[in-house]
PDB file of C-alpha atoms in Angstrom:
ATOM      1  CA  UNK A   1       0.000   0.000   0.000  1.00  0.00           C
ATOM      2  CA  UNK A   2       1.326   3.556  -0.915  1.00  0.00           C
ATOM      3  CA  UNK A   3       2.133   5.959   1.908  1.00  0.00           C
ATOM      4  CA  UNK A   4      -0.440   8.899   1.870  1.00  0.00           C
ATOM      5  CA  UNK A   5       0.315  11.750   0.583  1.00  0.00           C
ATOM      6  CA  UNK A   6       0.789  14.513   2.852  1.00  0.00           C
ATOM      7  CA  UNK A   7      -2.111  16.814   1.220  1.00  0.00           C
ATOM      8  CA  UNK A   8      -4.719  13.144   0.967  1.00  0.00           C
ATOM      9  CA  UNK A   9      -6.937  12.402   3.203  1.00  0.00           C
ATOM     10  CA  UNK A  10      -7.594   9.218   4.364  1.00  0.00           C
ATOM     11  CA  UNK A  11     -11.224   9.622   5.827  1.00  0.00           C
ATOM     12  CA  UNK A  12     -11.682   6.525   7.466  1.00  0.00           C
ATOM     13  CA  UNK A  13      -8.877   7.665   9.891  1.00  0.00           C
ATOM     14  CA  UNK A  14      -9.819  11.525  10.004  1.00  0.00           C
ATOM     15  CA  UNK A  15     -13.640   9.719  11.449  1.00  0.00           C
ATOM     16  CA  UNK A  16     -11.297   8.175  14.108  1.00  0.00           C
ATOM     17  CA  UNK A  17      -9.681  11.398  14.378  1.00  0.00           C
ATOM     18  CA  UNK A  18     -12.862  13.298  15.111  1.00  0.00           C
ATOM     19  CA  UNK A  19     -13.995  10.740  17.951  1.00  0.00           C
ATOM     20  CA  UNK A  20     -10.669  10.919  19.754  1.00  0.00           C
ATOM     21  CA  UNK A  21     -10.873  14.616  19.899  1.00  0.00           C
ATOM     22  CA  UNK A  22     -14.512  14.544  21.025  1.00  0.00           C
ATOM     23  CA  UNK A  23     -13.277  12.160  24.230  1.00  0.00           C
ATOM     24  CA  UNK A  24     -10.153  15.016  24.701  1.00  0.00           C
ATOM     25  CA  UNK A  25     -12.944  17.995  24.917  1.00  0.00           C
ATOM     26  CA  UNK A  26     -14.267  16.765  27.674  1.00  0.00           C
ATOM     27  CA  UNK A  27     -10.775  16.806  29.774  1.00  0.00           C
ATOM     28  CA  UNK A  28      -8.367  18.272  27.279  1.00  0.00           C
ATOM     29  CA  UNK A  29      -5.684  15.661  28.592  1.00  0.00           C
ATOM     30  CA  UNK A  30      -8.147  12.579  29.331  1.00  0.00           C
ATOM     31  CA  UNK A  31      -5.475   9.675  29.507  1.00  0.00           C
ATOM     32  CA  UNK A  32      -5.455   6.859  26.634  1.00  0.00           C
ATOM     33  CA  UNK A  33      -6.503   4.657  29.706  1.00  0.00           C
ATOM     34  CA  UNK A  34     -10.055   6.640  30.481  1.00  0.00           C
ATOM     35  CA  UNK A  35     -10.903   6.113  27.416  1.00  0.00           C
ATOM     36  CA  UNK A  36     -10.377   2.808  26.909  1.00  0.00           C
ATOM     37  CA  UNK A  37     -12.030   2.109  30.152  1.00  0.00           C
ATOM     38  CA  UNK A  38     -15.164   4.630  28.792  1.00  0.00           C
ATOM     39  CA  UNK A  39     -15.202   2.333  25.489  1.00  0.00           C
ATOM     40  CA  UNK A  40     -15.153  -0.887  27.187  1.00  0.00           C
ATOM     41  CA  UNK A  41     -18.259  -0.192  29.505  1.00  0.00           C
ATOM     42  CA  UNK A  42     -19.608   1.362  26.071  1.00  0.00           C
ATOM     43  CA  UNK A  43     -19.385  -1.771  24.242  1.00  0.00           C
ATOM     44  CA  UNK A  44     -20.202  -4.084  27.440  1.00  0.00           C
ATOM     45  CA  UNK A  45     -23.055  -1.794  29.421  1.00  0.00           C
ATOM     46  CA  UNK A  46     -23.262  -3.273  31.942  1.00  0.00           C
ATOM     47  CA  UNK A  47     -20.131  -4.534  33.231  1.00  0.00           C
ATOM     48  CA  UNK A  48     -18.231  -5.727  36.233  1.00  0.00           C
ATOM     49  CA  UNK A  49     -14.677  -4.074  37.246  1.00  0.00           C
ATOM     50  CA  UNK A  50     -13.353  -7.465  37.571  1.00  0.00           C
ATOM     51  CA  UNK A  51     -14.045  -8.215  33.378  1.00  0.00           C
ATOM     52  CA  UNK A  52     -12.357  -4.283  32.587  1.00  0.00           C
ATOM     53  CA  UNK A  53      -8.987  -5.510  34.844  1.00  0.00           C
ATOM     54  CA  UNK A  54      -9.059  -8.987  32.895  1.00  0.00           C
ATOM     55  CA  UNK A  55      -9.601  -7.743  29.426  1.00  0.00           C
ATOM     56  CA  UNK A  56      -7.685  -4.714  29.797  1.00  0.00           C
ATOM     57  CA  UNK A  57      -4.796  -6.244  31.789  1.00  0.00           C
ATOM     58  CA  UNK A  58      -5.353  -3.186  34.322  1.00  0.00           C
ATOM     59  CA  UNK A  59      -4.450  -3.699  37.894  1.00  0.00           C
ATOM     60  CA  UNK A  60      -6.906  -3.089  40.891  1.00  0.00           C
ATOM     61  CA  UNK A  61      -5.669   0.407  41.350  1.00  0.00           C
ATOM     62  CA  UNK A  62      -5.350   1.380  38.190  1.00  0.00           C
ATOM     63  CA  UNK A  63      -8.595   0.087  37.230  1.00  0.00           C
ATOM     64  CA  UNK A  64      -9.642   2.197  40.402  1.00  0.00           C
ATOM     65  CA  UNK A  65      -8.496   5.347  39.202  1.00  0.00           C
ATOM     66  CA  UNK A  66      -9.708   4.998  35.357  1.00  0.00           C
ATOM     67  CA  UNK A  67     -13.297   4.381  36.865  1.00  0.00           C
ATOM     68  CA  UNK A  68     -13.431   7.296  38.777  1.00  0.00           C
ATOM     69  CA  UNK A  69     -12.393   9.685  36.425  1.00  0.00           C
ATOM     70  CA  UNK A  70     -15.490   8.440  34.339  1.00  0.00           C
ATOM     71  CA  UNK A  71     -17.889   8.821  37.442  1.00  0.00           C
ATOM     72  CA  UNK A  72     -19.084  11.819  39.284  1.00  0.00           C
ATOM     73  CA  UNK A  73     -16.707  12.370  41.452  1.00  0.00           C
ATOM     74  CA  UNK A  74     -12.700  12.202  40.634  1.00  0.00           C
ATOM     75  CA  UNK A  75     -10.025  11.582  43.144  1.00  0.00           C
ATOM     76  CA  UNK A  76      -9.749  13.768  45.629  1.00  0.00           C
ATOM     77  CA  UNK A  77     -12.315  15.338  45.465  1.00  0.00           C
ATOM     78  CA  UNK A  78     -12.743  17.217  41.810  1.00  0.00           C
ATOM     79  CA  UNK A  79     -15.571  16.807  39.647  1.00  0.00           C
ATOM     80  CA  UNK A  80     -15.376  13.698  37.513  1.00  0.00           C
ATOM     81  CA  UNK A  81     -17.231  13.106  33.670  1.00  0.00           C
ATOM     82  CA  UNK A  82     -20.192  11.790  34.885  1.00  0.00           C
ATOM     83  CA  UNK A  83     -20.399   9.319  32.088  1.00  0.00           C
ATOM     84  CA  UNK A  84     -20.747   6.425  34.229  1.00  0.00           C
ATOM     85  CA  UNK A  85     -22.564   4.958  37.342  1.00  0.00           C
ATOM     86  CA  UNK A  86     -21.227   2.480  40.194  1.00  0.00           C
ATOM     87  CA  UNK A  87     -23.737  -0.115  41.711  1.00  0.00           C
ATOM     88  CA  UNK A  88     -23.131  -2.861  44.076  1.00  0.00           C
ATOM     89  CA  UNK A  89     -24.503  -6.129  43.181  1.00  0.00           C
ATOM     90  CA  UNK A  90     -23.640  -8.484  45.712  1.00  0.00           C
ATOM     91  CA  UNK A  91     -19.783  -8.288  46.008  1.00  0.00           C
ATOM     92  CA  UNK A  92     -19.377  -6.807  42.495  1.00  0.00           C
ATOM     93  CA  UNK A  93     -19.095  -3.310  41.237  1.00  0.00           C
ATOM     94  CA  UNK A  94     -20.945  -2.935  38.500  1.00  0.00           C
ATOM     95  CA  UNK A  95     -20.476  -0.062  35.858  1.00  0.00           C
ATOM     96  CA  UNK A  96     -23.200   1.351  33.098  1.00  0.00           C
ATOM     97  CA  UNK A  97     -23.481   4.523  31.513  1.00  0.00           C
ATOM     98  CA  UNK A  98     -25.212   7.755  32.308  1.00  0.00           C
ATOM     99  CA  UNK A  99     -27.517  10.018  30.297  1.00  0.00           C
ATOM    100  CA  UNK A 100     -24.551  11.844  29.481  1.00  0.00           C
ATOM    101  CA  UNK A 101     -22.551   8.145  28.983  1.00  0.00           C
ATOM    102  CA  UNK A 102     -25.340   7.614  26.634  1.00  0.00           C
ATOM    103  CA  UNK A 103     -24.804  10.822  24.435  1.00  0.00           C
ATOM    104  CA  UNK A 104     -21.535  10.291  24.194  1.00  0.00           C
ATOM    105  CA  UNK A 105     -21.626   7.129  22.591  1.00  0.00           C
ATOM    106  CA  UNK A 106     -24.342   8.475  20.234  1.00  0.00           C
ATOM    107  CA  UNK A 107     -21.932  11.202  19.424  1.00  0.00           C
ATOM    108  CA  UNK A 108     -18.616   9.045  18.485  1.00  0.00           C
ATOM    109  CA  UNK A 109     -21.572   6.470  15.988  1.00  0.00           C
ATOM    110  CA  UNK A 110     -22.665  10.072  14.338  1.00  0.00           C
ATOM    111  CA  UNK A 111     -18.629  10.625  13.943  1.00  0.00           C
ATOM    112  CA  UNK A 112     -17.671   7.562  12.966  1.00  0.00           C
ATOM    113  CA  UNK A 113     -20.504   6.141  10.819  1.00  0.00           C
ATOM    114  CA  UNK A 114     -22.338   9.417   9.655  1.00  0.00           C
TER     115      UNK A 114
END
């Protein structure tokens, strides 16, 4: 396959382009991790931490940390994305989306499919 051409564009990846920047307006420097995490519970809703640590090869913590960006409430103490919810069932968290968790995903389809 021929490199592109530096005035081509190849608008497959500009649609992948457009999604990734949509995830870094919400926290201009969201880590790769969030949104991986985000995208898993997107493509699983619901899900249980335990499956994103497995299939992500995250530890506990870090798992942890990824979730929390996505919820509410942030560590210590700042505002999160609100993108995602934490329930109990039993001894596992669970994770789903939010309204806004919702949206979003609604909003990466319209950029990468419309």
């Amino acid at each position: 396959m021929d490199p592109i051409k530096r005035d081509q564009t190849n608008n497959d990846m500009a649609r992948v382009l457009s999604a990734i920047e949509r995830l870094r307006r919400l926290e201009r420097e969201i880590p790769t991790q969030v949104c991986s995490v985000f995208l898993y519970i997107a493509s699983h809703n619901p899900c249980n931490k335990e499956a994103i640590e497995e299939d992500l090869e995250f530890t506990t913590a870090s798992c942890s940390r990824n979730i929390d960006w996505l919820t509410d409430k942030h560590r210590l103490k700042k505002p999160g994305l609100g993108l995602i919810k934490k329930t109990r069932e039993g001894r596992r968290l669970m994770l789903s989306l939010t309204e806004e968790g919702h949206a979003l995903v609604q909003d990466l389809y319209t950029d990468l499919y419309d």
